[in-house]
Coordinates of C-alpha atoms in Angstrom, one line a residue:
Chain K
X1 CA 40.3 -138.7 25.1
X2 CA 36.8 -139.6 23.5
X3 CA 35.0 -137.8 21.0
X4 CA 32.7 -135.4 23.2
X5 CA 35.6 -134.3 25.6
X6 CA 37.7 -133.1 22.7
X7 CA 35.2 -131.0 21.5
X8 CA 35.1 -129.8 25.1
X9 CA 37.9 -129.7 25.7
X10 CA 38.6 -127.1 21.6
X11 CA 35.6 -124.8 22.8
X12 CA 36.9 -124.2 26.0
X13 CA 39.1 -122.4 24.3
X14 CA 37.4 -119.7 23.1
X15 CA 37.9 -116.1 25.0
X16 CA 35.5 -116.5 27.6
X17 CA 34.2 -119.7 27.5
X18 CA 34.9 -121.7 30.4
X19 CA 34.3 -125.8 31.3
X20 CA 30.8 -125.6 32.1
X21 CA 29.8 -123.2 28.8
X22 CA 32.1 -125.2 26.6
X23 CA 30.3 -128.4 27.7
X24 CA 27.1 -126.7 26.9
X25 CA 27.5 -126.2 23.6
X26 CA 29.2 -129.3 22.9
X27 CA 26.2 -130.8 23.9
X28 CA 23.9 -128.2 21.8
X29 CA 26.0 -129.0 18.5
X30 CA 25.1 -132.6 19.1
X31 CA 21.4 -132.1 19.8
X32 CA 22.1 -129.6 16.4
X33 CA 21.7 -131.3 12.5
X34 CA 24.3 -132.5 10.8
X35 CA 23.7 -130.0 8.1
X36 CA 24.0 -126.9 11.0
X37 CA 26.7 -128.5 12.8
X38 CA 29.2 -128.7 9.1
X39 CA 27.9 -125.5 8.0
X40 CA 29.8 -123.9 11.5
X41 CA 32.9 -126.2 11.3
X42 CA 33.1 -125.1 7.0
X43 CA 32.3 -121.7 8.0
X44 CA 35.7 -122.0 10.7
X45 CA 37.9 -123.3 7.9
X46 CA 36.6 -120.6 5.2
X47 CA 37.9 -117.8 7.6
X48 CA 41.2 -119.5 8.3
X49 CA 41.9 -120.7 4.3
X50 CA 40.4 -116.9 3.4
X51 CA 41.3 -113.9 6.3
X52 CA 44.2 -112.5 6.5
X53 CA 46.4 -109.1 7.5
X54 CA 46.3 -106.7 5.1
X55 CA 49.9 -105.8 4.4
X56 CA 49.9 -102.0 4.2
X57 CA 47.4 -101.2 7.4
X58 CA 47.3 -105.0 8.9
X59 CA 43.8 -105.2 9.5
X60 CA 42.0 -108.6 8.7
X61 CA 40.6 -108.9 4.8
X62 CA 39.9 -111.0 2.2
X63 CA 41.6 -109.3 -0.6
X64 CA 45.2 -107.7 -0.5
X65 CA 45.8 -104.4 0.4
X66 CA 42.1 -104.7 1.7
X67 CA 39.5 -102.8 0.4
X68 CA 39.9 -99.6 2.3
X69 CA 43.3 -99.0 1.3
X70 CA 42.5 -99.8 -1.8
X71 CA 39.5 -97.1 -1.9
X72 CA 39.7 -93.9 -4.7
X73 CA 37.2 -92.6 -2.0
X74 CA 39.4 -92.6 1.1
X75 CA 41.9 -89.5 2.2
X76 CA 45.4 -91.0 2.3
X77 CA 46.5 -88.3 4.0
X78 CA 45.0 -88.9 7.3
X79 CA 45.8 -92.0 9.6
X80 CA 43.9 -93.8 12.3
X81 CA 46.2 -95.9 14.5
X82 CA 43.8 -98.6 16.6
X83 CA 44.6 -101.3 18.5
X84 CA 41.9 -104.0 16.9
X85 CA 40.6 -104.5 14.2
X86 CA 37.1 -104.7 16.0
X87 CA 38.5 -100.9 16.2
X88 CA 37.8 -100.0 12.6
X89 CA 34.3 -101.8 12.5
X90 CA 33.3 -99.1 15.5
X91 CA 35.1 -96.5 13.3
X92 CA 33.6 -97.2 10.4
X93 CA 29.7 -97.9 12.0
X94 CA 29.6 -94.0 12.8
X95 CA 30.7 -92.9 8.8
X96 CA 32.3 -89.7 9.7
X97 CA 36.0 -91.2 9.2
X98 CA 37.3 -90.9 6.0
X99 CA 40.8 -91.6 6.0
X100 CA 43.1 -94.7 6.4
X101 CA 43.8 -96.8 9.1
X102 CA 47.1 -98.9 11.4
X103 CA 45.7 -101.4 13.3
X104 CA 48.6 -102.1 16.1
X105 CA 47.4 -105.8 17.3
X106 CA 47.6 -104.9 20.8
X107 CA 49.2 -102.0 22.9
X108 CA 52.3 -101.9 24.9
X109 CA 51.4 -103.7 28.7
X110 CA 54.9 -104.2 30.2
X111 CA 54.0 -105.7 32.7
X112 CA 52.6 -108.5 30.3
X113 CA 55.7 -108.9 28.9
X114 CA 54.6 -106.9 25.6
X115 CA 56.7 -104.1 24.2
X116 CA 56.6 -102.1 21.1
X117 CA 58.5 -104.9 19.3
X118 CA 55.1 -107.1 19.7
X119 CA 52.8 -104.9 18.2
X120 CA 52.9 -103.1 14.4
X121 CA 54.8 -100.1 15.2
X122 CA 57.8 -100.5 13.1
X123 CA 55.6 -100.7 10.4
X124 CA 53.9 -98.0 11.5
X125 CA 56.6 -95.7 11.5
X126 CA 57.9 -97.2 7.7
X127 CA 54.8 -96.1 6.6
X128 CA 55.0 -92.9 8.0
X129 CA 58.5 -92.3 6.6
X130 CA 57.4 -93.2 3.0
X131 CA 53.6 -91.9 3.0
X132 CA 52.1 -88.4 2.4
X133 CA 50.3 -88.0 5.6
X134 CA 49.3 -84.9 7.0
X135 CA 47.5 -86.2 10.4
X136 CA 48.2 -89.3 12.2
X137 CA 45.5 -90.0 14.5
X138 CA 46.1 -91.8 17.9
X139 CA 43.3 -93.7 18.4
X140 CA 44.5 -96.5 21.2
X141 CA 42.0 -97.3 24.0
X142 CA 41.7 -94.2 26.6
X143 CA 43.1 -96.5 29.6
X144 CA 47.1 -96.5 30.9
X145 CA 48.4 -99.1 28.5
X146 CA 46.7 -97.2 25.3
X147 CA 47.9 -93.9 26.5
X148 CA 51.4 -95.6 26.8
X149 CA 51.3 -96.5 23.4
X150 CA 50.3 -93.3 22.0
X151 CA 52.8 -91.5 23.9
X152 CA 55.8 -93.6 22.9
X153 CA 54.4 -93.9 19.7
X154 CA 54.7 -90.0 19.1
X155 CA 57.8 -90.1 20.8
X156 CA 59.3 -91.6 17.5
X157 CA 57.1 -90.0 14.9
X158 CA 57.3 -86.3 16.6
X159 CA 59.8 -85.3 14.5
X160 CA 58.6 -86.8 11.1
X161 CA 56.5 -83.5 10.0
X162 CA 53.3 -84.5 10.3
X163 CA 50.3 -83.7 12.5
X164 CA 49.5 -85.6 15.7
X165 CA 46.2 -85.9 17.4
X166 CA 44.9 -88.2 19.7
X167 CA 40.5 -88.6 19.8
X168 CA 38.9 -86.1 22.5
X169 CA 38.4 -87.4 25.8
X170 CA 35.3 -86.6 28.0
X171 CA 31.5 -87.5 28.9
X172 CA 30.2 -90.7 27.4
X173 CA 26.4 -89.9 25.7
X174 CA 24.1 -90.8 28.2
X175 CA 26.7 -91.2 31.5
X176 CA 25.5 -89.2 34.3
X177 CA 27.8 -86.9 35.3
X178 CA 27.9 -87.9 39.2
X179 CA 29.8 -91.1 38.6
X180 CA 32.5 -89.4 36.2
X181 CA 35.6 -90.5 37.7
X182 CA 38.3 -87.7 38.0
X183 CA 40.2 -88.7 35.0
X184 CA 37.4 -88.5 32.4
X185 CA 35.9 -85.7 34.4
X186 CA 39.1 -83.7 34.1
X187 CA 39.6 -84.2 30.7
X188 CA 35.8 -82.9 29.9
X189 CA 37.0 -79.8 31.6
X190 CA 40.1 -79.4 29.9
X191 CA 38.3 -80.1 26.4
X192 CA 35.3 -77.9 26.8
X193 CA 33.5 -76.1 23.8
X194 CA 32.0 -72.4 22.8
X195 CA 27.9 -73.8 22.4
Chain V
X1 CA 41.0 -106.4 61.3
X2 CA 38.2 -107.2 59.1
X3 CA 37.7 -110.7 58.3
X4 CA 38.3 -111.2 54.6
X5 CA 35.7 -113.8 54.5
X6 CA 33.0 -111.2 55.4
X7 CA 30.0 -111.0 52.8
X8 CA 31.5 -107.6 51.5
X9 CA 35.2 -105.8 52.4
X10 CA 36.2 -102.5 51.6
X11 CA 39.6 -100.8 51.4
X12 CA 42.1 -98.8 49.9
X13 CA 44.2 -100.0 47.0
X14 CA 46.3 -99.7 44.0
X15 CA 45.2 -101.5 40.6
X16 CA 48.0 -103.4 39.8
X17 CA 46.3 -105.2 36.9
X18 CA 43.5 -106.1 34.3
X19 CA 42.4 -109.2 31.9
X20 CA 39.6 -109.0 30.4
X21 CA 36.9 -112.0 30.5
X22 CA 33.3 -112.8 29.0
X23 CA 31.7 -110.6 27.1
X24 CA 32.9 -107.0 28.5
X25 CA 34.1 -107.8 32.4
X26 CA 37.7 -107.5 33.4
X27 CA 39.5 -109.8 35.9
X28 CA 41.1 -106.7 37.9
X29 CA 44.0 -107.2 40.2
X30 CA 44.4 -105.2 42.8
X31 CA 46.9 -104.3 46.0
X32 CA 44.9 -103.4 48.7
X33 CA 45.9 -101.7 52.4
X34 CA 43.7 -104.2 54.5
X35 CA 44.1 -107.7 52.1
X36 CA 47.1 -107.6 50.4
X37 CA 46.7 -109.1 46.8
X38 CA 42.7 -109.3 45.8
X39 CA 41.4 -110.3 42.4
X40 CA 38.2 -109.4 41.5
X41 CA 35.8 -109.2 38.9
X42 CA 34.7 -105.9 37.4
X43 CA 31.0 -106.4 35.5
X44 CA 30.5 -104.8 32.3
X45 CA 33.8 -102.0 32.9
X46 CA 34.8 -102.5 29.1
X47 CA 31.2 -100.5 27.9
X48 CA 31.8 -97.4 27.7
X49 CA 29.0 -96.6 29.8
X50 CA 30.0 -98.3 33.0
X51 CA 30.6 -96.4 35.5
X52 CA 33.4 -98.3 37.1
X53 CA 35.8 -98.5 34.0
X54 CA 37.4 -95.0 34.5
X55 CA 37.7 -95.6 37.6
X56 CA 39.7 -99.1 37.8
X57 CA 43.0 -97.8 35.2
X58 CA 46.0 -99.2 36.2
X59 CA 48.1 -97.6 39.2
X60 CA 44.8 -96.0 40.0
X61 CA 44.8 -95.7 44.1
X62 CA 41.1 -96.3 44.6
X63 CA 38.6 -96.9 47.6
X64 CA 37.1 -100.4 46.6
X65 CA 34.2 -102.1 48.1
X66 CA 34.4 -106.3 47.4
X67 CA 31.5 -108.4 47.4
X68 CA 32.3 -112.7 48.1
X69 CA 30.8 -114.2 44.6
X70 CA 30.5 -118.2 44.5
X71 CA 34.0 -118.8 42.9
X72 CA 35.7 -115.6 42.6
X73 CA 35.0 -112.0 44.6
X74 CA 33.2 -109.1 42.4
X75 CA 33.6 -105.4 42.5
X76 CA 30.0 -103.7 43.7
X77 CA 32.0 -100.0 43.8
X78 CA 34.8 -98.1 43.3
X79 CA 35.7 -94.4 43.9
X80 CA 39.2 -93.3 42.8
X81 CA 40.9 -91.7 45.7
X82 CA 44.3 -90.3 43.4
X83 CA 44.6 -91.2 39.4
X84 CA 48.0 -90.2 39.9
X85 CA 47.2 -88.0 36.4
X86 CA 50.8 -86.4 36.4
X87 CA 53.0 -89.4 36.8
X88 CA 50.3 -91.0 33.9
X89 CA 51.6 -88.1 31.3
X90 CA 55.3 -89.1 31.7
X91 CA 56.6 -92.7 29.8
X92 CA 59.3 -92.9 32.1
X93 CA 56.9 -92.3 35.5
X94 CA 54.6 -95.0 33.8
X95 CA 57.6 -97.7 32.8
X96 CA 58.8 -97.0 36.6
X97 CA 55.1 -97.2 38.3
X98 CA 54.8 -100.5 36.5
X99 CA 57.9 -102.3 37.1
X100 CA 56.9 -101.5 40.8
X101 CA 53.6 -102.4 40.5
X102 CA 54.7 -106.0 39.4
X103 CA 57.6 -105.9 42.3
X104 CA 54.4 -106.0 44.2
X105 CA 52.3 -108.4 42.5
X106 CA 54.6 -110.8 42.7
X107 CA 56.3 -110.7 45.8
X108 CA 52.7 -110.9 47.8
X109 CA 50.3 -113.5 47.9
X110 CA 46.8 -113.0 48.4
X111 CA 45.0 -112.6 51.7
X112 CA 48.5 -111.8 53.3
X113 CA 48.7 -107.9 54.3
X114 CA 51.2 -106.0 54.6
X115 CA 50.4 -102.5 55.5
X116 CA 53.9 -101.0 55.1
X117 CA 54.3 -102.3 51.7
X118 CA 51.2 -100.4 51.0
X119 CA 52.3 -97.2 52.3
X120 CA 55.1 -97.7 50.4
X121 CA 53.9 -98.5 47.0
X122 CA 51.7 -95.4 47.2
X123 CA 54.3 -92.5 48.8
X124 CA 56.3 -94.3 45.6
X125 CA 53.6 -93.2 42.8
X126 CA 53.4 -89.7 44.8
X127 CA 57.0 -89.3 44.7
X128 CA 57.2 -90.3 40.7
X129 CA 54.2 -87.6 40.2
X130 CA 56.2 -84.9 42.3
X131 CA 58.7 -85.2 39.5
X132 CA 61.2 -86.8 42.1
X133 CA 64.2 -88.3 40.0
X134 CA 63.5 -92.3 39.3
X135 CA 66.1 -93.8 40.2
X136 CA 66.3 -93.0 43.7
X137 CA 62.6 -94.0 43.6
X138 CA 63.3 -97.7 42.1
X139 CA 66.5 -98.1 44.5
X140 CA 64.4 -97.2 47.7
X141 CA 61.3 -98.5 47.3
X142 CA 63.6 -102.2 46.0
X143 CA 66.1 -102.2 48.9
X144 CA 62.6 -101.2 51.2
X145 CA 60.5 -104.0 49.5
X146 CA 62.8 -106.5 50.0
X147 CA 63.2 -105.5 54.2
X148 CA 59.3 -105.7 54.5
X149 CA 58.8 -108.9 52.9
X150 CA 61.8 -110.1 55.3
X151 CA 64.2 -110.4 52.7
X152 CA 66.3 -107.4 53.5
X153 CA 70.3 -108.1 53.2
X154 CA 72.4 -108.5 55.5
X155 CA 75.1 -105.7 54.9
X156 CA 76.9 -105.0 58.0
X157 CA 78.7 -108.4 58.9
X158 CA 79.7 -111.1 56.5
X159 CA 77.6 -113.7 56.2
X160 CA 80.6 -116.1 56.4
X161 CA 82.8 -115.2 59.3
X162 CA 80.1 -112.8 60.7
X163 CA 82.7 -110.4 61.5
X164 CA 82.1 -106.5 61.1
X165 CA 82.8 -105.4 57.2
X166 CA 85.2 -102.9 57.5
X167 CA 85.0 -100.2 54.9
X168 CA 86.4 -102.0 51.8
X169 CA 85.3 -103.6 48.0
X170 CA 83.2 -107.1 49.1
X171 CA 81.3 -109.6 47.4
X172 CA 76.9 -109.6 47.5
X173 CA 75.7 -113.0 47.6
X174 CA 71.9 -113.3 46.3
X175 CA 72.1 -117.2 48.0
X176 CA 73.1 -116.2 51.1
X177 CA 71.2 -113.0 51.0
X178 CA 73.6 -110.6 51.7
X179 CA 77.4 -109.4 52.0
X180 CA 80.5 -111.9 52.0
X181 CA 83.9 -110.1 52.8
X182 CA 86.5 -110.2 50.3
X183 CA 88.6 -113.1 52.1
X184 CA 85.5 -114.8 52.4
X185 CA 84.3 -114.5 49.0
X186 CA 88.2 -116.0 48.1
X187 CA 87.1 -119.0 49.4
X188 CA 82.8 -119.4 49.0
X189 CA 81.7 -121.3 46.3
X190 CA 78.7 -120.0 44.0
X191 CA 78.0 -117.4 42.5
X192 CA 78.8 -113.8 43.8
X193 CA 79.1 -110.5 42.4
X194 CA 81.8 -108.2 43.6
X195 CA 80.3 -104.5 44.9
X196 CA 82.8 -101.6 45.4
X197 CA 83.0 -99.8 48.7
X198 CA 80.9 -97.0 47.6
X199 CA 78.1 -98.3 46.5
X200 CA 78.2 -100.6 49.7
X201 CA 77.9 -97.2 51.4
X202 CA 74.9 -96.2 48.8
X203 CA 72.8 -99.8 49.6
X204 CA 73.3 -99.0 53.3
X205 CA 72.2 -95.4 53.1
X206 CA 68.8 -96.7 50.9
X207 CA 68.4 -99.2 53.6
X208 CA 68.4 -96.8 56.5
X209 CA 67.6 -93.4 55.6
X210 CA 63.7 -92.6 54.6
X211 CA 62.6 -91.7 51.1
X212 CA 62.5 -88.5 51.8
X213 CA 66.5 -88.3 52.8
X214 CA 67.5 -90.5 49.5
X215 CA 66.0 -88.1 46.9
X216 CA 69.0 -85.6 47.1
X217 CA 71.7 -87.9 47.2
X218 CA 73.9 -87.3 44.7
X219 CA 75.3 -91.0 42.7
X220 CA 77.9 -91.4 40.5
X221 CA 77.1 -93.5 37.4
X222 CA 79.2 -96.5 38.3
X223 CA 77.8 -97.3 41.8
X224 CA 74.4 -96.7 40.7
X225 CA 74.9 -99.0 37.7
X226 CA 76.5 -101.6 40.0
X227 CA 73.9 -101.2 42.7
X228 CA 70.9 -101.8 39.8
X229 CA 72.9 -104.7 38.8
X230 CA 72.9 -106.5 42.3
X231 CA 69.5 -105.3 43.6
X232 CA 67.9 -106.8 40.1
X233 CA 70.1 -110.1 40.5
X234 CA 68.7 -110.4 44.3
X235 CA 65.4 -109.7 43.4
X236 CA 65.6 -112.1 40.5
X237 CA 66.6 -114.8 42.9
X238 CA 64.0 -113.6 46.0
X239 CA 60.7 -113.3 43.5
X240 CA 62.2 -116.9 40.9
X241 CA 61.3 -115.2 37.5
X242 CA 62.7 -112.3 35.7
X243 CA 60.5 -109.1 35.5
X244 CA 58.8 -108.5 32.9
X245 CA 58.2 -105.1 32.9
X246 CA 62.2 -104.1 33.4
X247 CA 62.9 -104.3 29.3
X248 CA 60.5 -101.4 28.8
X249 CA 61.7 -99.6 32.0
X250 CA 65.3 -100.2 30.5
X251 CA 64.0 -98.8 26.6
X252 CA 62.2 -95.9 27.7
X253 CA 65.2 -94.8 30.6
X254 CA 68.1 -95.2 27.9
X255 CA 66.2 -93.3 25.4
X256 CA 65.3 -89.8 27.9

């Protein structure tokens, strides 16, 4: 294999990038100065040598336990399980969480072959057992496989004392209402409040 | 029947399902009443503004409309027809409605209907959000499956002498798709599993009588074990992989 269908042949396997977008951007990267080009591939091997889990909520950081954490400023007591770590960057862009988080790496999609042994939830529940939380927070994507995660993840932690919520369901700001599907729209309903 | 090379289709169907691909499309897979197996794409359903995403969940029975795009198909709308909401609040109903929903996936191929596995696969998700008891659901709609893909088992004469079974313990051959009496199964090479008289009785009851007849039958534990045993052995054999949705259906069912 020559040099230009290896590079192909690395980007096309990036989520999302297929032959024919792969090929493009080989191409661009050798239109592209050399300076450019090694500034990308360093940039690749900085995040590899430096990113890593954090080992107490397993999202990615540079330091260990990362910097949230790690925060004076954060309430240990309340928990945020998430499936991504692209989770807590949406979290954290609106402010109004305070509190810790659990990123999962996934959810539980049987028919994937993934079960709760694939994802953090062991460590979930150890850190449950030996924190001080008061709320645990199930924050897994509102679709069948996130609800099947939260559900059998409360199965095992109903029973450990602590408070169990899962993020309000509803109307998306700025959907219109006549393409609500019954699910969402149901939910609304259910989860309606005094003005 | 409507040709599935027309410019645009529309049907029922079940969301069997989803990958996502590009920026925020999914690759949705779908069983539908008039196709069989589709795979579409679904533009822009992980924003949470789309106004398809709610719509395509999994085990979702919607009414989809499928346009022909230059490689593969793409979703122009959907409407759900019955988010099956009840069976969705339940982790046994869900572990259940996804081990079937892979029984279906990957015993059809696309472009090949098959209207009474349809029919099936949804009265199946009805009956698991009436609260109906699982495991007649998985045994009926398995021994059912398996008769409308033309695999059903032969369990009224032996497959070796082809004499009538009289009522007695046999052997349930997964080659040879079906029963092998017990002198037979003396002398058959391969492998075999023995099945008691009962629970021959049981498999022949799920193959004749309608769902509606098998939900009050009451099964002891070791013919219902041994019938789960052979019915996921034959499928095992019919379908050539192991499914992979049966270690969370066996987690969640030991644990309620």
């Amino acid at each position: 294999m020559n040099t230009i269908d290896n590079l192909i042949d690395q980007l096309s396997r990036f989520p999302g990038i297929g032959a024919k977008t792969a090929q493009r951007l080989a191409y661009h990267l050798i239109r592209m100065p050399i300076v450019d080009a090694k500034a990308i591939a360093e940039a690749i091997i900085d995040v590899k040598d430096n990113i890593d889990l954090c080992s107490n909520c397993f999202n990615i950081t540079e330091i260990d336990p990362c910097i949230i954490c790690t925060s004076i400023e954060r309430d240990t007591s309340s928990m945020c399980v998430v499936e991504q770590p692209l989770d807590v960057v949406a979290f954290e862009k609106t402010g109004v969480y305070k509190g810790v988080y659990h990123v999962l790496h996934g959810a539980i999609s049987p028919i994937n072959g993934v079960g709760p042994q694939d994802i953090k939830i062991n460590e979930l529940v150890k850190r449950v057992e030996i924190g001080h939380f008061k709320e645990i927070i199930l924050a897994t994507n509102v679709n069948l496989e996130g609800e099947a995660t939260a559900m059998y993840i409360h199965q095992i932690i109903s029973e450990m004392n602590v408070e169990i919520t899962r993020p309000a369901r509803g109307l998306p700001y700025g959907g219109d209402l006549e393409y609500a599907d019954q699910t969402t729209l149901s939910k609304a309903i259910e989860g309606r409040q005094n003005l | 029947m409507v040709s599935y090379k027309s410019t645009i289709f529309e049907t029922k169907a079940v969301v069997i399902r989803h990958m996502p691909i590009g920026e925020a499309d999914r690759l949705v897979t779908f069983y539908s009443e008039k196709f069989g197996k589709v795979r579409a794409i679904a533009r822009g359903v992980r924003r949470y503004k789309s106004k398809m995403s709610g719509h395509l969940d999994i085990l979702n029975l919607v009414s989809i409309s499928v346009g022909k795009g230059k490689g593969i198909d793409i979703i122009t709308e959907v409407d759900t027809l019955n988010a099956f909401s009840t069976l969705k609040k339940n982790l046994t109903n869900i572990s259940t409605a996804v081990y079937l929903s892979e029984l279906v996936e990957s015993v059809s191929m696309e472009e090949s209907p098959n209207e009474r596995l349809f029919n099936l696969f949804v009265s199946s998700l009805s009956r698991l959000t009436q609260g109906d008891e699982y495991f007649h659901i998985l045994r009926h709609f398995e021994v059912k499956l398996l008769e409308y893909c033309g695999f059903g088992p032969e369990l009224n004469n032996c497959l070796e002498c082809f004499k009538v079974l009289p009522p007695a313990d046999h052997y349930f051959s997964s080659y040879i798709g079906g029963l092998i009496c017990f002198d037979c199964g003396q002398s058959v090479e391969g492998s075999k599993i023995s099945i008691k008289k009962n629970t021959i009785k049981l498999f022949r009851y799920f193959q004749k009588h309608s769902e509606h007849d098998s939900s009050a039958l009451i099964i002891p534990k070791n013919n219902a074990n041994e019938l789960e045993l052979i019915l996921n052995h034959y499928i095992r054999y019919v379908v050539g992989k192991e499914m992979k949705s049966t270690k969370f259906l066996d987690l969640i069912t030991k644990k309620t």
